[in-house]
CSV table of C-alpha atoms in Angstrom, one decimal:
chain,number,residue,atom,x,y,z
A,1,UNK,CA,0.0,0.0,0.0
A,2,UNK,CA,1.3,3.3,-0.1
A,3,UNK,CA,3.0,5.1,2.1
A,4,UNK,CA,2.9,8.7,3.4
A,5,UNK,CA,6.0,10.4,5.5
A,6,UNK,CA,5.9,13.7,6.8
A,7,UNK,CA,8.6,15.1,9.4
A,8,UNK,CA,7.0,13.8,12.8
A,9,UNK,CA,8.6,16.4,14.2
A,10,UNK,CA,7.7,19.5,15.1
A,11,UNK,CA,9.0,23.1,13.0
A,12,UNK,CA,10.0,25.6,15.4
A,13,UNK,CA,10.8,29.3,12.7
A,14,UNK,CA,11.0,32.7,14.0
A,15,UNK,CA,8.1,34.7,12.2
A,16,UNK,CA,8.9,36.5,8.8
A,17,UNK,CA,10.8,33.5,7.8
A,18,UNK,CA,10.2,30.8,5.2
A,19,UNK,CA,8.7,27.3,6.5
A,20,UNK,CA,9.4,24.5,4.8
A,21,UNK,CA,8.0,21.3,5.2
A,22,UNK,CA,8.4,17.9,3.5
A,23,UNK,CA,6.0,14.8,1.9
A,24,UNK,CA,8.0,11.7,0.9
A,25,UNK,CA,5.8,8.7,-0.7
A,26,UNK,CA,6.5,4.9,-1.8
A,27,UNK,CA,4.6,2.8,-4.3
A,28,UNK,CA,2.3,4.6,-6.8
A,29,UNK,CA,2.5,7.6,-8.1
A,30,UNK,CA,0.0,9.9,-7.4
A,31,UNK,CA,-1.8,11.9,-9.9
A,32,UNK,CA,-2.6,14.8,-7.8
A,33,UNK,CA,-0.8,15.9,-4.3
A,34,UNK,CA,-2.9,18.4,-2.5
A,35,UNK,CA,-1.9,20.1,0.8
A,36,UNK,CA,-4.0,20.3,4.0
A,37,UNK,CA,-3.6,22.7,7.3
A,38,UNK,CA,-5.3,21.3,10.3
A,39,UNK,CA,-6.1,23.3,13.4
A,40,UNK,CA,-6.2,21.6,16.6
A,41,UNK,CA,-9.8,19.7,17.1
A,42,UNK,CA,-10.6,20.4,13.5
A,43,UNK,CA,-10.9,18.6,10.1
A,44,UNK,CA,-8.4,19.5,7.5
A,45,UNK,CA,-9.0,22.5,5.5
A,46,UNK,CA,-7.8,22.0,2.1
A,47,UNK,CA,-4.8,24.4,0.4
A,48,UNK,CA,-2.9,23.6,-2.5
A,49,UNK,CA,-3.4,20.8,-5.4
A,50,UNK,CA,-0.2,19.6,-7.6
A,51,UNK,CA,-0.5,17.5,-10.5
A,52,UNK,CA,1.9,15.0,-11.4
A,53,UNK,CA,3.2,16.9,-14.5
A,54,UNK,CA,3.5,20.3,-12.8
A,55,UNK,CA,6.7,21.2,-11.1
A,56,UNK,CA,5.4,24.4,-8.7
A,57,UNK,CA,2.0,25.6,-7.8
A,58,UNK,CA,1.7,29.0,-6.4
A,59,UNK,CA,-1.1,30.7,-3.8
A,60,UNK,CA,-0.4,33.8,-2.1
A,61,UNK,CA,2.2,33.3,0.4
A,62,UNK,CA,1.8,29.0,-0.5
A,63,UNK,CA,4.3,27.3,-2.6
A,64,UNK,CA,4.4,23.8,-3.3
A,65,UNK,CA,6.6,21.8,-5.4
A,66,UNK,CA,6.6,18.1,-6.5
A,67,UNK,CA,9.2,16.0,-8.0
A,68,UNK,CA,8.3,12.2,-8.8
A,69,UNK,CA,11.4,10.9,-9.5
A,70,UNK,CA,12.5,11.6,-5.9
A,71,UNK,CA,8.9,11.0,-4.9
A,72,UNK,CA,8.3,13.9,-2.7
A,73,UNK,CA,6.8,17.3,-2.6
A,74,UNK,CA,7.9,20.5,-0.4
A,75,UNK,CA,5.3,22.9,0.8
A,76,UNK,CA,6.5,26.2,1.7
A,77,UNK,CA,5.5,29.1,3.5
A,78,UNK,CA,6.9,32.3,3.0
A,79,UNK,CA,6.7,35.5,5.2
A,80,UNK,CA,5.5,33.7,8.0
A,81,UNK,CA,3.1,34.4,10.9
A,82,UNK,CA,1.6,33.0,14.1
A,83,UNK,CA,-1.2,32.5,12.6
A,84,UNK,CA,0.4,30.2,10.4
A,85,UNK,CA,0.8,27.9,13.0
A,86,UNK,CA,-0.9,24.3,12.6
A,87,UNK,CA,-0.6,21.0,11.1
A,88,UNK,CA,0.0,20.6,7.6
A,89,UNK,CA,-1.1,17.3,5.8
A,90,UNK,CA,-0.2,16.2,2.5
A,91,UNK,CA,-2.4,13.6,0.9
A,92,UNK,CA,-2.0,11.4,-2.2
A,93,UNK,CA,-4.8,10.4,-4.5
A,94,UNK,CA,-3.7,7.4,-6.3
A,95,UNK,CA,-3.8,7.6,-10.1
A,96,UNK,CA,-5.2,4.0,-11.0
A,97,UNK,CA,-7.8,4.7,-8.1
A,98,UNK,CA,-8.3,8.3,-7.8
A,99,UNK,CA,-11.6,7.4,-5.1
A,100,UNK,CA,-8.7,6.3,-2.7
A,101,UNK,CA,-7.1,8.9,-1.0
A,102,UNK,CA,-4.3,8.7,1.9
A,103,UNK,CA,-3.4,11.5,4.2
A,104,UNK,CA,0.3,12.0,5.8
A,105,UNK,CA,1.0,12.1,9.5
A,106,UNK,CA,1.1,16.0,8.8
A,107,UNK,CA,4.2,17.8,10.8
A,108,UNK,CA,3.0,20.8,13.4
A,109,UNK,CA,4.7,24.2,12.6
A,110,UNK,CA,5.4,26.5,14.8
A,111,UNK,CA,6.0,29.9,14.7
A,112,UNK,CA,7.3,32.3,17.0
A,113,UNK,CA,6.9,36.1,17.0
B,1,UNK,CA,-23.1,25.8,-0.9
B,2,UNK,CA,-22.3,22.5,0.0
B,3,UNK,CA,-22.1,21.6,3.7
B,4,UNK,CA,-21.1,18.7,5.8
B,5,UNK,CA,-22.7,17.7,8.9
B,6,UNK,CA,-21.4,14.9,11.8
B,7,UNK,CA,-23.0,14.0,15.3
B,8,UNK,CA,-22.1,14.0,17.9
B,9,UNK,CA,-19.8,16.2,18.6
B,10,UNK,CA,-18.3,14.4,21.4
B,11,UNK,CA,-19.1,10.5,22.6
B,12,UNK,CA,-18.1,8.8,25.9
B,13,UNK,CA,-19.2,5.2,25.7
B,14,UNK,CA,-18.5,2.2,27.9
B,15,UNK,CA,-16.0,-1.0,26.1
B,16,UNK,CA,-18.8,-3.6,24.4
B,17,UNK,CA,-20.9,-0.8,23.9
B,18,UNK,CA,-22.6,-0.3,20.4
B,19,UNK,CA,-21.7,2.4,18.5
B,20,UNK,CA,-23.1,4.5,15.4
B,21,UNK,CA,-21.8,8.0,14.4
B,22,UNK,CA,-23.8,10.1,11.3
B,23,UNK,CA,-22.4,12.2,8.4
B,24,UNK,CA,-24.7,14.0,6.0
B,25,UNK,CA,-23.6,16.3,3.5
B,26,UNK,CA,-25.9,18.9,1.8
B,27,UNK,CA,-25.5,21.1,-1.5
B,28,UNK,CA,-24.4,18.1,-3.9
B,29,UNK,CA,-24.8,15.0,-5.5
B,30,UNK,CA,-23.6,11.4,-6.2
B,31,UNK,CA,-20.4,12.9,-3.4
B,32,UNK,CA,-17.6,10.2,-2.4
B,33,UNK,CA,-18.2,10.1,1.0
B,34,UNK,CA,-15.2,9.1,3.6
B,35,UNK,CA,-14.7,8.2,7.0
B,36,UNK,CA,-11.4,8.8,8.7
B,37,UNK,CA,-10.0,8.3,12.0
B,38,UNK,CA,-7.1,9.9,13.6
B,39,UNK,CA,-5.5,8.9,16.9
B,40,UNK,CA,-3.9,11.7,19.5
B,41,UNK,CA,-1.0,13.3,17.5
B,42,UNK,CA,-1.4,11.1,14.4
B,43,UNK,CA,-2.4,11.2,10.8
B,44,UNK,CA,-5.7,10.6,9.1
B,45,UNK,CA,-6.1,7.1,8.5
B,46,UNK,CA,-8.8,5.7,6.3
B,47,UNK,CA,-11.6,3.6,7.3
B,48,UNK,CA,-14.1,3.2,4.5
B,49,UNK,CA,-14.9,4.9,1.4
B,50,UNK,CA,-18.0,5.2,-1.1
B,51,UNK,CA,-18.7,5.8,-4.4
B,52,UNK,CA,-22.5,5.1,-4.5
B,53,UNK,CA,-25.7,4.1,-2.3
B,54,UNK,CA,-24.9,0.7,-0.7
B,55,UNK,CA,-21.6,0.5,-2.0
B,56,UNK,CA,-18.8,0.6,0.5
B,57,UNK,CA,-14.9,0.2,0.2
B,58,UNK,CA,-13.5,-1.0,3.5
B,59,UNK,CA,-9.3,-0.2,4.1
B,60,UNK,CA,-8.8,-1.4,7.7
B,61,UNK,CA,-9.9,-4.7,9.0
B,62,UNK,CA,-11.4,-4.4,12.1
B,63,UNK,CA,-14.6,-4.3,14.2
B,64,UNK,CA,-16.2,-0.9,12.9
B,65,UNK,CA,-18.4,-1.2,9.8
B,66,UNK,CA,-20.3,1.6,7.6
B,67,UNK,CA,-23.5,1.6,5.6
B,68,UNK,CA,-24.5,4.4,3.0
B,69,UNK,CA,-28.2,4.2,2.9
B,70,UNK,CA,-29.1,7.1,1.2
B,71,UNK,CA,-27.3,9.5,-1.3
B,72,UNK,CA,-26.3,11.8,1.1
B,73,UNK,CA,-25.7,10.0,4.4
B,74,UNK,CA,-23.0,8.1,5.5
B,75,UNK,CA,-23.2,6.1,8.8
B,76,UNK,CA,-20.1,4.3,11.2
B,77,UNK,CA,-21.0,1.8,13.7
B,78,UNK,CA,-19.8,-0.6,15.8
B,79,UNK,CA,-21.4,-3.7,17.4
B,80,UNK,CA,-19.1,-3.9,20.5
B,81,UNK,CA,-16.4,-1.2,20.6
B,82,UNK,CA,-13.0,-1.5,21.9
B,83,UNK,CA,-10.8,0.6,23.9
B,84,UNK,CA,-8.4,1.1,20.7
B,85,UNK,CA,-11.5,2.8,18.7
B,86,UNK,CA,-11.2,6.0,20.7
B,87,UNK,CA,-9.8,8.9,18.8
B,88,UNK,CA,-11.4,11.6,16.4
B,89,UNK,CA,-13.8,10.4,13.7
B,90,UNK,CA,-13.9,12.9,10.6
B,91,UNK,CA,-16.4,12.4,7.8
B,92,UNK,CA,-15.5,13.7,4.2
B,93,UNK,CA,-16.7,14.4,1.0
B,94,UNK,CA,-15.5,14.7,-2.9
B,95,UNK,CA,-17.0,15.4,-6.1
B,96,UNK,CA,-17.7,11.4,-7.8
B,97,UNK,CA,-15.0,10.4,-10.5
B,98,UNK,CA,-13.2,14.1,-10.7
B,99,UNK,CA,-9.7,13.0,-10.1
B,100,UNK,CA,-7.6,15.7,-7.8
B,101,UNK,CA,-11.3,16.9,-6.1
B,102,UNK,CA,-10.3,18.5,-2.8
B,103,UNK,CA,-11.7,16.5,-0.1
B,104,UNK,CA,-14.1,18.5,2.4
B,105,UNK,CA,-14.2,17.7,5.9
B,106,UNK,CA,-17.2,17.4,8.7
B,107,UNK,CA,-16.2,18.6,12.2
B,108,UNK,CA,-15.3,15.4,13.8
B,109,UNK,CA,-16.8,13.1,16.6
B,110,UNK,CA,-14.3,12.9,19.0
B,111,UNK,CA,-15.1,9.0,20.8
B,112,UNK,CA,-13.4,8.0,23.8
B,113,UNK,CA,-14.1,4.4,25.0
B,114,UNK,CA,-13.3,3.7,28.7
Protein backbone atom coordinates (compact mmCIF):
# COMPACT_ATOMS: atom_id res chain seq x y z
CA UNK A 1 0.00 0.00 0.00
CA UNK A 2 1.28 3.28 -0.06
CA UNK A 3 2.97 5.08 2.05
CA UNK A 4 2.92 8.66 3.39
CA UNK A 5 5.96 10.37 5.53
CA UNK A 6 5.93 13.68 6.82
CA UNK A 7 8.63 15.05 9.44
CA UNK A 8 6.99 13.82 12.84
CA UNK A 9 8.55 16.41 14.25
CA UNK A 10 7.73 19.50 15.11
CA UNK A 11 9.00 23.12 13.05
CA UNK A 12 10.04 25.62 15.39
CA UNK A 13 10.80 29.28 12.75
CA UNK A 14 11.03 32.68 14.04
CA UNK A 15 8.14 34.69 12.19
CA UNK A 16 8.89 36.48 8.76
CA UNK A 17 10.82 33.51 7.76
CA UNK A 18 10.18 30.75 5.15
CA UNK A 19 8.73 27.29 6.46
CA UNK A 20 9.44 24.47 4.77
CA UNK A 21 7.96 21.28 5.19
CA UNK A 22 8.38 17.87 3.55
CA UNK A 23 6.03 14.79 1.94
CA UNK A 24 7.98 11.73 0.87
CA UNK A 25 5.83 8.71 -0.70
CA UNK A 26 6.47 4.91 -1.78
CA UNK A 27 4.61 2.82 -4.30
CA UNK A 28 2.31 4.59 -6.81
CA UNK A 29 2.48 7.64 -8.07
CA UNK A 30 -0.01 9.86 -7.43
CA UNK A 31 -1.79 11.86 -9.95
CA UNK A 32 -2.61 14.79 -7.85
CA UNK A 33 -0.81 15.87 -4.32
CA UNK A 34 -2.91 18.36 -2.45
CA UNK A 35 -1.91 20.15 0.83
CA UNK A 36 -4.01 20.30 4.00
CA UNK A 37 -3.56 22.66 7.27
CA UNK A 38 -5.34 21.32 10.32
CA UNK A 39 -6.13 23.34 13.41
CA UNK A 40 -6.24 21.58 16.64
CA UNK A 41 -9.80 19.65 17.15
CA UNK A 42 -10.62 20.37 13.48
CA UNK A 43 -10.95 18.56 10.07
CA UNK A 44 -8.42 19.48 7.50
CA UNK A 45 -8.99 22.50 5.47
CA UNK A 46 -7.81 21.99 2.07
CA UNK A 47 -4.82 24.41 0.39
CA UNK A 48 -2.95 23.58 -2.55
CA UNK A 49 -3.36 20.79 -5.38
CA UNK A 50 -0.23 19.56 -7.64
CA UNK A 51 -0.50 17.55 -10.49
CA UNK A 52 1.87 14.99 -11.36
CA UNK A 53 3.20 16.94 -14.54
CA UNK A 54 3.45 20.31 -12.82
CA UNK A 55 6.74 21.18 -11.08
CA UNK A 56 5.38 24.38 -8.74
CA UNK A 57 2.04 25.63 -7.78
CA UNK A 58 1.74 28.97 -6.43
CA UNK A 59 -1.05 30.69 -3.85
CA UNK A 60 -0.39 33.80 -2.14
CA UNK A 61 2.15 33.27 0.36
CA UNK A 62 1.75 28.97 -0.47
CA UNK A 63 4.27 27.29 -2.63
CA UNK A 64 4.36 23.82 -3.35
CA UNK A 65 6.62 21.84 -5.39
CA UNK A 66 6.59 18.13 -6.52
CA UNK A 67 9.16 16.04 -8.02
CA UNK A 68 8.29 12.22 -8.81
CA UNK A 69 11.44 10.94 -9.53
CA UNK A 70 12.51 11.60 -5.91
CA UNK A 71 8.89 10.95 -4.90
CA UNK A 72 8.35 13.89 -2.74
CA UNK A 73 6.79 17.34 -2.64
CA UNK A 74 7.91 20.51 -0.42
CA UNK A 75 5.28 22.87 0.84
CA UNK A 76 6.47 26.18 1.68
CA UNK A 77 5.46 29.06 3.51
CA UNK A 78 6.88 32.30 3.00
CA UNK A 79 6.73 35.49 5.18
CA UNK A 80 5.50 33.70 7.96
CA UNK A 81 3.08 34.44 10.94
CA UNK A 82 1.63 33.02 14.14
CA UNK A 83 -1.20 32.51 12.62
CA UNK A 84 0.40 30.21 10.45
CA UNK A 85 0.75 27.88 12.97
CA UNK A 86 -0.93 24.28 12.58
CA UNK A 87 -0.59 20.98 11.08
CA UNK A 88 -0.02 20.60 7.62
CA UNK A 89 -1.06 17.33 5.83
CA UNK A 90 -0.22 16.21 2.49
CA UNK A 91 -2.36 13.57 0.88
CA UNK A 92 -2.01 11.43 -2.19
CA UNK A 93 -4.79 10.45 -4.54
CA UNK A 94 -3.75 7.40 -6.31
CA UNK A 95 -3.79 7.56 -10.05
CA UNK A 96 -5.23 3.99 -10.96
CA UNK A 97 -7.80 4.72 -8.15
CA UNK A 98 -8.32 8.29 -7.83
CA UNK A 99 -11.58 7.39 -5.12
CA UNK A 100 -8.70 6.33 -2.74
CA UNK A 101 -7.14 8.91 -1.05
CA UNK A 102 -4.31 8.69 1.91
CA UNK A 103 -3.43 11.52 4.25
CA UNK A 104 0.34 11.95 5.76
CA UNK A 105 1.01 12.12 9.47
CA UNK A 106 1.09 15.98 8.79
CA UNK A 107 4.25 17.82 10.75
CA UNK A 108 2.98 20.82 13.41
CA UNK A 109 4.68 24.24 12.62
CA UNK A 110 5.39 26.49 14.84
CA UNK A 111 5.97 29.93 14.69
CA UNK A 112 7.31 32.33 17.01
CA UNK A 113 6.92 36.14 16.99
CA UNK B 1 -23.10 25.78 -0.90
CA UNK B 2 -22.29 22.54 0.04
CA UNK B 3 -22.13 21.57 3.67
CA UNK B 4 -21.14 18.75 5.82
CA UNK B 5 -22.72 17.72 8.93
CA UNK B 6 -21.38 14.89 11.83
CA UNK B 7 -23.05 14.03 15.30
CA UNK B 8 -22.12 14.01 17.90
CA UNK B 9 -19.81 16.18 18.61
CA UNK B 10 -18.30 14.37 21.35
CA UNK B 11 -19.06 10.50 22.61
CA UNK B 12 -18.13 8.80 25.93
CA UNK B 13 -19.21 5.17 25.71
CA UNK B 14 -18.52 2.22 27.93
CA UNK B 15 -15.96 -0.97 26.05
CA UNK B 16 -18.80 -3.59 24.41
CA UNK B 17 -20.87 -0.79 23.94
CA UNK B 18 -22.60 -0.28 20.42
CA UNK B 19 -21.73 2.44 18.51
CA UNK B 20 -23.11 4.51 15.37
CA UNK B 21 -21.80 7.97 14.43
CA UNK B 22 -23.78 10.11 11.27
CA UNK B 23 -22.40 12.21 8.36
CA UNK B 24 -24.65 13.98 6.00
CA UNK B 25 -23.62 16.33 3.52
CA UNK B 26 -25.93 18.92 1.77
CA UNK B 27 -25.52 21.13 -1.46
CA UNK B 28 -24.40 18.06 -3.86
CA UNK B 29 -24.84 15.01 -5.54
CA UNK B 30 -23.56 11.43 -6.23
CA UNK B 31 -20.44 12.89 -3.37
CA UNK B 32 -17.65 10.22 -2.45
CA UNK B 33 -18.20 10.06 1.04
CA UNK B 34 -15.25 9.14 3.62
CA UNK B 35 -14.71 8.17 7.01
CA UNK B 36 -11.38 8.81 8.69
CA UNK B 37 -9.99 8.32 12.05
CA UNK B 38 -7.05 9.90 13.63
CA UNK B 39 -5.50 8.94 16.90
CA UNK B 40 -3.89 11.67 19.49
CA UNK B 41 -1.01 13.32 17.46
CA UNK B 42 -1.44 11.14 14.39
CA UNK B 43 -2.43 11.17 10.84
CA UNK B 44 -5.66 10.57 9.14
CA UNK B 45 -6.14 7.09 8.48
CA UNK B 46 -8.79 5.72 6.29
CA UNK B 47 -11.58 3.60 7.27
CA UNK B 48 -14.05 3.16 4.51
CA UNK B 49 -14.95 4.89 1.42
CA UNK B 50 -18.02 5.17 -1.11
CA UNK B 51 -18.66 5.76 -4.40
CA UNK B 52 -22.52 5.09 -4.48
CA UNK B 53 -25.68 4.07 -2.33
CA UNK B 54 -24.93 0.67 -0.70
CA UNK B 55 -21.60 0.48 -2.00
CA UNK B 56 -18.83 0.58 0.50
CA UNK B 57 -14.87 0.19 0.18
CA UNK B 58 -13.48 -1.02 3.46
CA UNK B 59 -9.29 -0.25 4.07
CA UNK B 60 -8.78 -1.42 7.68
CA UNK B 61 -9.91 -4.73 9.02
CA UNK B 62 -11.36 -4.41 12.13
CA UNK B 63 -14.60 -4.34 14.17
CA UNK B 64 -16.18 -0.92 12.95
CA UNK B 65 -18.36 -1.25 9.82
CA UNK B 66 -20.31 1.64 7.61
CA UNK B 67 -23.53 1.57 5.59
CA UNK B 68 -24.46 4.42 3.03
CA UNK B 69 -28.25 4.21 2.90
CA UNK B 70 -29.07 7.06 1.20
CA UNK B 71 -27.27 9.46 -1.34
CA UNK B 72 -26.29 11.77 1.08
CA UNK B 73 -25.71 10.00 4.37
CA UNK B 74 -23.01 8.11 5.47
CA UNK B 75 -23.20 6.06 8.85
CA UNK B 76 -20.06 4.26 11.21
CA UNK B 77 -21.05 1.85 13.70
CA UNK B 78 -19.79 -0.64 15.77
CA UNK B 79 -21.36 -3.66 17.41
CA UNK B 80 -19.08 -3.91 20.46
CA UNK B 81 -16.36 -1.15 20.58
CA UNK B 82 -13.03 -1.46 21.86
CA UNK B 83 -10.78 0.57 23.92
CA UNK B 84 -8.38 1.06 20.69
CA UNK B 85 -11.52 2.77 18.66
CA UNK B 86 -11.23 5.98 20.68
CA UNK B 87 -9.81 8.85 18.76
CA UNK B 88 -11.42 11.61 16.38
CA UNK B 89 -13.82 10.44 13.74
CA UNK B 90 -13.90 12.91 10.55
CA UNK B 91 -16.38 12.37 7.84
CA UNK B 92 -15.49 13.71 4.20
CA UNK B 93 -16.65 14.39 0.95
CA UNK B 94 -15.52 14.72 -2.87
CA UNK B 95 -17.04 15.43 -6.10
CA UNK B 96 -17.68 11.39 -7.78
CA UNK B 97 -15.00 10.37 -10.50
CA UNK B 98 -13.24 14.13 -10.66
CA UNK B 99 -9.72 12.96 -10.15
CA UNK B 100 -7.64 15.68 -7.80
CA UNK B 101 -11.34 16.86 -6.14
CA UNK B 102 -10.26 18.46 -2.83
CA UNK B 103 -11.67 16.45 -0.12
CA UNK B 104 -14.10 18.47 2.38
CA UNK B 105 -14.24 17.65 5.92
CA UNK B 106 -17.16 17.40 8.67
CA UNK B 107 -16.19 18.62 12.24
CA UNK B 108 -15.35 15.44 13.84
CA UNK B 109 -16.82 13.11 16.65
CA UNK B 110 -14.27 12.93 19.03
CA UNK B 111 -15.07 8.98 20.82
CA UNK B 112 -13.41 7.99 23.79
CA UNK B 113 -14.14 4.44 25.02
CA UNK B 114 -13.30 3.66 28.66
Amino acid sequence: SQKIEQNSEALNIQEGKTATLTCNYTNYSPAYLQWYRQDPGRGPVFLLLIRENEKEKRKERLKVTFDTTLKQSLFHITASQPADSATYLCALDISYNFNKFYFGSGTKLNVKP
Amino acid sequence: SQTIHQWPATLVQPVGSPLSLECTVEGTSNPNLYWYRQAAGRGLQLLFYSVGIGQISSEVPQNLSASRPQDRQFILSSKKLLLSDSGFYLCAWRLYERAGGTQYFGPGTRLLVL
